[in-house]
Amino acid sequence: MNLQGKVVIVTGAGSGTGANTAEFFCKEGANVVLVDVNETNLKNISVKCSNAGGKHILIVADVAKDEDAERIIGDTIKDFGKLDVLVNNAAVGRYGSILDGTFMQSFDNAVDINLRAVLNLTCLAAPHLVKTKGNVVNIASVSGIDLIKSISGVLGAYSVLKAAVIHFAKIAAAELGSKGIRVNAVSPGPVRTNLINNSAAPFSLDQLKEDTLLNRISEPDEIADLVLYLASDKAKGITGSNYVVDNGNLLM
């Protein structure tokens, strides 16, 4: 994939898709900055990254806090001297519906992590990405494209925010393309992570299997594979795009 020596930031790297993505970048010889609010999770994935052979550092940070976002970029440049790839993966799912009065609470609890942090980190990273002709990969969701019937009114705020993440990828790609920076999004369908369980949604992840044509839930490594492709020179002609990995979920 020609990622040897690239400097990559992965937010939400302590678990799920972010953990697999960080590990896969290490396997490809990249220098990886693992960011997560959970220090224990970061240390666990650090062991896997060490076994993969890649050089990496850990940054315990809350991406929703401006001072932490600035520290993430600053420490990356201090330790590695450059930045090639930003993977905006950190996100939370929050249950909330309009009729029971919890929609705005779920929105307020998620907006800083799921959306504002993506915008802020991209803005902070952009001057450094100009120097390396780097790129950004935003992890969105199929729920930001077409609200899946099984989560309608349950993870509605999450869906609104992921739609904005997809739209921002296109906006950023349009502005930054002249500087050689590519920006893309990846929209997974159901993935075997803890996001649904942690959201307090009244259904299980396995129930979503019935809403896919292939009758399966994706594994985190499937998403990580696509992220690495988009971050690599193999995708040098791809920008402003949104790639769907949903086992046919949107067609149901």
mmCIF file of C-alpha atoms in Angstrom:
data_model
loop_
_atom_site.group_PDB
_atom_site.id
_atom_site.type_symbol
_atom_site.label_atom_id
_atom_site.label_comp_id
_atom_site.label_asym_id
_atom_site.label_seq_id
_atom_site.Cartn_x
_atom_site.Cartn_y
_atom_site.Cartn_z
ATOM 1 C CA MET A 1 0.000 0.000 0.000
ATOM 2 C CA ASN A 2 3.079 2.268 0.099
ATOM 3 C CA LEU A 3 2.408 3.457 3.661
ATOM 4 C CA GLN A 4 5.954 2.877 4.909
ATOM 5 C CA GLY A 5 7.069 5.859 6.979
ATOM 6 C CA LYS A 6 3.738 7.677 6.696
ATOM 7 C CA VAL A 7 2.576 9.439 9.860
ATOM 8 C CA VAL A 8 -1.032 8.598 10.662
ATOM 9 C CA ILE A 9 -3.404 9.809 13.391
ATOM 10 C CA VAL A 10 -6.266 7.461 14.267
ATOM 11 C CA THR A 11 -8.851 8.767 16.720
ATOM 12 C CA GLY A 12 -10.948 6.322 18.694
ATOM 13 C CA ALA A 13 -8.060 3.868 18.342
ATOM 14 C CA GLY A 14 -8.700 2.090 21.630
ATOM 15 C CA SER A 15 -11.393 -0.265 20.368
ATOM 16 C CA GLY A 16 -13.511 -1.422 17.444
ATOM 17 C CA THR A 17 -12.744 -0.183 13.956
ATOM 18 C CA GLY A 18 -10.205 2.334 15.204
ATOM 19 C CA ALA A 19 -8.138 -0.343 16.929
ATOM 20 C CA ASN A 20 -8.019 -2.527 13.820
ATOM 21 C CA THR A 21 -7.200 0.462 11.645
ATOM 22 C CA ALA A 22 -4.300 1.509 13.871
ATOM 23 C CA GLU A 23 -2.929 -2.040 13.956
ATOM 24 C CA PHE A 24 -3.204 -2.421 10.167
ATOM 25 C CA PHE A 25 -1.338 0.854 9.581
ATOM 26 C CA CYS A 26 1.439 -0.406 11.850
ATOM 27 C CA LYS A 27 1.638 -3.636 9.849
ATOM 28 C CA GLU A 28 2.167 -1.533 6.725
ATOM 29 C CA GLY A 29 5.114 0.277 8.307
ATOM 30 C CA ALA A 30 3.398 3.554 9.133
ATOM 31 C CA ASN A 31 4.149 5.640 12.215
ATOM 32 C CA VAL A 32 0.830 5.708 14.035
ATOM 33 C CA VAL A 33 -0.573 8.082 16.636
ATOM 34 C CA LEU A 34 -3.191 6.198 18.631
ATOM 35 C CA VAL A 35 -5.751 8.540 20.215
ATOM 36 C CA ASP A 36 -8.451 7.551 22.664
ATOM 37 C CA VAL A 37 -10.033 8.805 25.869
ATOM 38 C CA ASN A 38 -9.631 5.369 27.477
ATOM 39 C CA GLU A 39 -6.014 4.832 28.540
ATOM 40 C CA THR A 40 -6.496 1.149 29.383
ATOM 41 C CA ASN A 41 -7.854 0.393 25.921
ATOM 42 C CA LEU A 42 -4.993 2.296 24.328
ATOM 43 C CA LYS A 43 -2.413 0.283 26.225
ATOM 44 C CA ASN A 44 -4.080 -2.956 25.145
ATOM 45 C CA ILE A 45 -4.027 -2.051 21.466
ATOM 46 C CA SER A 46 -0.480 -0.753 21.863
ATOM 47 C CA VAL A 47 0.638 -4.343 22.500
ATOM 48 C CA LYS A 48 -0.899 -5.446 19.194
ATOM 49 C CA CYS A 49 0.721 -2.543 17.367
ATOM 50 C CA SER A 50 4.097 -3.438 18.858
ATOM 51 C CA ASN A 51 3.669 -7.012 17.682
ATOM 52 C CA ALA A 52 2.778 -5.682 14.235
ATOM 53 C CA GLY A 53 6.166 -4.001 14.117
ATOM 54 C CA GLY A 54 5.105 -0.416 13.578
ATOM 55 C CA LYS A 55 6.335 2.609 15.478
ATOM 56 C CA HIS A 56 3.553 4.284 17.421
ATOM 57 C CA ILE A 57 2.739 6.650 20.254
ATOM 58 C CA LEU A 58 -0.277 6.858 22.539
ATOM 59 C CA ILE A 59 -2.191 10.047 23.260
ATOM 60 C CA VAL A 60 -4.901 9.917 25.913
ATOM 61 C CA ALA A 61 -7.247 12.689 24.840
ATOM 62 C CA ASP A 62 -10.859 13.730 24.464
ATOM 63 C CA VAL A 63 -11.212 14.827 20.844
ATOM 64 C CA ALA A 64 -14.206 16.959 21.818
ATOM 65 C CA LYS A 65 -11.967 19.308 23.830
ATOM 66 C CA ASP A 66 -10.165 21.995 21.845
ATOM 67 C CA GLU A 67 -7.055 21.870 24.011
ATOM 68 C CA ASP A 68 -6.828 18.093 23.553
ATOM 69 C CA ALA A 69 -7.308 18.385 19.794
ATOM 70 C CA GLU A 70 -4.481 20.915 19.622
ATOM 71 C CA ARG A 71 -2.300 18.622 21.736
ATOM 72 C CA ILE A 72 -2.982 15.683 19.404
ATOM 73 C CA ILE A 73 -1.702 17.588 16.380
ATOM 74 C CA GLY A 74 1.115 19.283 18.305
ATOM 75 C CA ASP A 75 2.458 16.053 19.816
ATOM 76 C CA THR A 76 2.292 14.323 16.436
ATOM 77 C CA ILE A 77 4.440 16.995 14.801
ATOM 78 C CA LYS A 78 6.790 17.110 17.785
ATOM 79 C CA ASP A 79 7.362 13.329 17.752
ATOM 80 C CA PHE A 80 7.316 12.609 14.015
ATOM 81 C CA GLY A 81 7.911 15.959 12.344
ATOM 82 C CA LYS A 82 5.042 15.681 9.878
ATOM 83 C CA LEU A 83 1.512 14.384 9.287
ATOM 84 C CA ASP A 84 0.369 12.375 6.271
ATOM 85 C CA VAL A 85 -3.022 10.922 7.202
ATOM 86 C CA LEU A 86 -5.814 11.849 9.610
ATOM 87 C CA VAL A 87 -8.444 9.201 10.325
ATOM 88 C CA ASN A 88 -11.440 10.755 12.093
ATOM 89 C CA ASN A 89 -12.923 7.627 13.633
ATOM 90 C CA ALA A 90 -13.907 8.528 17.215
ATOM 91 C CA ALA A 91 -17.686 8.490 17.737
ATOM 92 C CA VAL A 92 -20.410 7.647 20.214
ATOM 93 C CA GLY A 93 -23.948 6.365 19.727
ATOM 94 C CA ARG A 94 -26.693 7.879 21.861
ATOM 95 C CA TYR A 95 -30.299 6.681 22.122
ATOM 96 C CA GLY A 96 -32.917 9.396 21.739
ATOM 97 C CA SER A 97 -36.282 9.968 20.100
ATOM 98 C CA ILE A 98 -38.351 13.026 19.337
ATOM 99 C CA LEU A 99 -41.578 11.817 20.952
ATOM 100 C CA ASP A 100 -40.128 10.782 24.298
ATOM 101 C CA GLY A 101 -38.222 14.060 24.620
ATOM 102 C CA THR A 102 -34.705 12.624 24.524
ATOM 103 C CA PHE A 103 -33.655 13.595 20.992
ATOM 104 C CA MET A 104 -31.973 16.880 21.904
ATOM 105 C CA GLN A 105 -30.168 15.311 24.842
ATOM 106 C CA SER A 106 -28.779 12.583 22.584
ATOM 107 C CA PHE A 107 -27.768 15.218 20.025
ATOM 108 C CA ASP A 108 -26.043 17.429 22.598
ATOM 109 C CA ASN A 109 -24.220 14.437 24.083
ATOM 110 C CA ALA A 110 -22.831 13.368 20.716
ATOM 111 C CA VAL A 111 -22.352 16.483 18.586
ATOM 112 C CA ASP A 112 -18.930 17.492 19.935
ATOM 113 C CA ILE A 113 -17.386 14.042 19.414
ATOM 114 C CA ASN A 114 -19.207 12.880 16.296
ATOM 115 C CA LEU A 115 -19.093 16.124 14.328
ATOM 116 C CA ARG A 116 -17.287 19.096 15.852
ATOM 117 C CA ALA A 117 -14.147 17.090 16.572
ATOM 118 C CA VAL A 118 -14.037 15.932 12.949
ATOM 119 C CA LEU A 119 -14.238 19.519 11.713
ATOM 120 C CA ASN A 120 -11.790 20.843 14.287
ATOM 121 C CA LEU A 121 -9.113 18.178 13.829
ATOM 122 C CA THR A 122 -9.320 18.515 10.056
ATOM 123 C CA CYS A 123 -8.824 22.265 10.309
ATOM 124 C CA LEU A 124 -5.879 21.832 12.693
ATOM 125 C CA ALA A 125 -4.305 19.130 10.541
ATOM 126 C CA ALA A 126 -4.753 20.863 7.177
ATOM 127 C CA PRO A 127 -1.644 23.116 7.270
ATOM 128 C CA HIS A 128 0.516 20.049 7.947
ATOM 129 C CA LEU A 129 -1.237 17.938 5.311
ATOM 130 C CA VAL A 130 -0.507 20.648 2.728
ATOM 131 C CA LYS A 131 3.208 20.024 3.260
ATOM 132 C CA THR A 132 2.924 16.258 2.696
ATOM 133 C CA LYS A 133 0.087 16.229 0.146
ATOM 134 C CA GLY A 134 -1.687 14.089 2.714
ATOM 135 C CA ASN A 135 -5.266 13.011 3.147
ATOM 136 C CA VAL A 136 -8.182 12.648 5.549
ATOM 137 C CA VAL A 137 -10.545 9.697 5.975
ATOM 138 C CA ASN A 138 -13.746 10.312 7.931
ATOM 139 C CA ILE A 139 -15.678 7.368 9.338
ATOM 140 C CA ALA A 140 -19.375 8.074 8.785
ATOM 141 C CA SER A 141 -22.299 5.621 8.575
ATOM 142 C CA VAL A 142 -24.955 4.380 6.177
ATOM 143 C CA SER A 143 -27.446 5.935 8.598
ATOM 144 C CA GLY A 144 -26.124 9.286 7.389
ATOM 145 C CA ILE A 145 -27.179 8.382 3.836
ATOM 146 C CA ASP A 146 -30.586 6.768 4.290
ATOM 147 C CA LEU A 147 -32.066 6.266 7.728
ATOM 148 C CA ILE A 148 -32.324 2.538 8.332
ATOM 149 C CA LYS A 149 -35.803 1.522 9.453
ATOM 150 C CA SER A 150 -34.571 -0.305 12.533
ATOM 151 C CA ILE A 151 -32.927 2.779 14.020
ATOM 152 C CA SER A 152 -35.489 5.392 12.986
ATOM 153 C CA GLY A 153 -36.330 7.521 16.001
ATOM 154 C CA VAL A 154 -33.781 5.666 18.112
ATOM 155 C CA LEU A 155 -30.372 6.819 16.899
ATOM 156 C CA GLY A 156 -31.729 9.735 14.913
ATOM 157 C CA ALA A 157 -29.276 12.308 16.258
ATOM 158 C CA TYR A 158 -26.388 9.978 15.412
ATOM 159 C CA SER A 159 -27.710 9.724 11.853
ATOM 160 C CA VAL A 160 -27.980 13.508 11.495
ATOM 161 C CA LEU A 161 -24.387 13.948 12.653
ATOM 162 C CA LYS A 162 -23.030 11.240 10.362
ATOM 163 C CA ALA A 163 -24.812 12.870 7.414
ATOM 164 C CA ALA A 164 -22.941 16.049 8.280
ATOM 165 C CA VAL A 165 -19.634 14.154 8.405
ATOM 166 C CA ILE A 166 -20.221 12.882 4.869
ATOM 167 C CA HIS A 167 -21.116 16.350 3.652
ATOM 168 C CA PHE A 168 -18.084 17.885 5.336
ATOM 169 C CA ALA A 169 -15.792 15.419 3.570
ATOM 170 C CA LYS A 170 -17.038 16.775 0.253
ATOM 171 C CA ILE A 171 -16.713 20.398 1.395
ATOM 172 C CA ALA A 172 -13.175 19.834 2.659
ATOM 173 C CA ALA A 173 -12.215 17.934 -0.494
ATOM 174 C CA ALA A 174 -13.444 20.811 -2.638
ATOM 175 C CA GLU A 175 -11.420 23.419 -0.751
ATOM 176 C CA LEU A 176 -8.263 21.428 -0.105
ATOM 177 C CA GLY A 177 -7.949 19.635 -3.436
ATOM 178 C CA SER A 178 -6.001 22.477 -5.010
ATOM 179 C CA LYS A 179 -3.390 21.960 -2.296
ATOM 180 C CA GLY A 180 -3.064 18.280 -3.099
ATOM 181 C CA ILE A 181 -5.031 17.083 -0.068
ATOM 182 C CA ARG A 182 -7.600 14.323 -0.542
ATOM 183 C CA VAL A 183 -10.613 13.923 1.771
ATOM 184 C CA ASN A 184 -12.947 10.923 1.718
ATOM 185 C CA ALA A 185 -15.530 9.216 3.892
ATOM 186 C CA VAL A 186 -16.311 5.595 4.690
ATOM 187 C CA SER A 187 -19.885 4.677 5.612
ATOM 188 C CA PRO A 188 -20.187 1.276 7.287
ATOM 189 C CA GLY A 189 -23.414 -0.535 7.915
ATOM 190 C CA PRO A 190 -23.652 -2.700 11.051
ATOM 191 C CA VAL A 191 -20.165 -3.535 12.338
ATOM 192 C CA ARG A 192 -19.293 -5.821 15.222
ATOM 193 C CA THR A 193 -18.221 -3.155 17.714
ATOM 194 C CA ASN A 194 -19.609 -1.927 21.022
ATOM 195 C CA LEU A 195 -21.245 1.201 19.578
ATOM 196 C CA ILE A 196 -24.795 -0.189 19.534
ATOM 197 C CA ASN A 197 -24.485 -1.798 22.966
ATOM 198 C CA ASN A 198 -23.101 1.402 24.473
ATOM 199 C CA SER A 199 -25.862 3.523 22.937
ATOM 200 C CA ALA A 200 -28.643 2.057 25.135
ATOM 201 C CA ALA A 201 -30.637 1.349 21.971
ATOM 202 C CA PRO A 202 -33.531 -1.119 22.483
ATOM 203 C CA PHE A 203 -32.153 -3.694 20.046
ATOM 204 C CA SER A 204 -29.018 -5.774 19.634
ATOM 205 C CA LEU A 205 -26.399 -5.614 16.928
ATOM 206 C CA ASP A 206 -27.279 -9.104 15.721
ATOM 207 C CA GLN A 207 -30.872 -8.016 15.086
ATOM 208 C CA LEU A 208 -29.542 -5.670 12.385
ATOM 209 C CA LYS A 209 -28.290 -8.678 10.427
ATOM 210 C CA GLU A 210 -31.832 -9.169 9.126
ATOM 211 C CA ASP A 211 -31.642 -5.730 7.506
ATOM 212 C CA THR A 212 -28.777 -6.740 5.205
ATOM 213 C CA LEU A 213 -28.941 -8.540 1.866
ATOM 214 C CA LEU A 214 -25.967 -10.704 2.801
ATOM 215 C CA ASN A 215 -27.376 -11.516 6.243
ATOM 216 C CA ARG A 216 -24.169 -10.643 8.049
ATOM 217 C CA ILE A 217 -22.524 -8.084 10.292
ATOM 218 C CA SER A 218 -19.188 -6.674 9.115
ATOM 219 C CA GLU A 219 -16.041 -7.174 11.154
ATOM 220 C CA PRO A 220 -13.885 -4.136 12.030
ATOM 221 C CA ASP A 221 -11.002 -5.328 9.854
ATOM 222 C CA GLU A 222 -13.189 -4.981 6.750
ATOM 223 C CA ILE A 223 -13.549 -1.259 7.435
ATOM 224 C CA ALA A 224 -9.863 -0.941 8.302
ATOM 225 C CA ASP A 225 -8.874 -2.470 4.959
ATOM 226 C CA LEU A 226 -10.853 0.172 3.089
ATOM 227 C CA VAL A 227 -9.468 3.014 5.212
ATOM 228 C CA LEU A 228 -5.915 1.902 4.433
ATOM 229 C CA TYR A 229 -6.687 1.747 0.724
ATOM 230 C CA LEU A 230 -8.120 5.273 0.697
ATOM 231 C CA ALA A 231 -5.151 6.566 2.704
ATOM 232 C CA SER A 232 -2.630 4.990 0.338
ATOM 233 C CA ASP A 233 -1.282 6.111 -3.010
ATOM 234 C CA LYS A 234 -3.418 3.426 -4.656
ATOM 235 C CA ALA A 235 -6.317 5.860 -4.151
ATOM 236 C CA LYS A 236 -4.420 8.920 -5.351
ATOM 237 C CA GLY A 237 -7.244 9.825 -7.749
ATOM 238 C CA ILE A 238 -10.036 9.509 -5.195
ATOM 239 C CA THR A 239 -11.325 12.523 -3.265
ATOM 240 C CA GLY A 240 -14.710 13.809 -2.152
ATOM 241 C CA SER A 241 -16.086 10.273 -2.224
ATOM 242 C CA ASN A 242 -18.105 8.262 0.262
ATOM 243 C CA TYR A 243 -17.547 4.507 0.264
ATOM 244 C CA VAL A 244 -20.310 2.246 1.580
ATOM 245 C CA VAL A 245 -19.545 -1.080 3.314
ATOM 246 C CA ASP A 246 -22.952 -2.326 4.464
ATOM 247 C CA ASN A 247 -23.585 -5.887 3.229
ATOM 248 C CA GLY A 248 -26.431 -4.518 1.120
ATOM 249 C CA ASN A 249 -28.103 -2.736 4.033
ATOM 250 C CA LEU A 250 -29.122 0.312 2.019
ATOM 251 C CA LEU A 251 -30.890 -1.875 -0.548
ATOM 252 C CA MET A 252 -33.213 -3.464 1.996
#
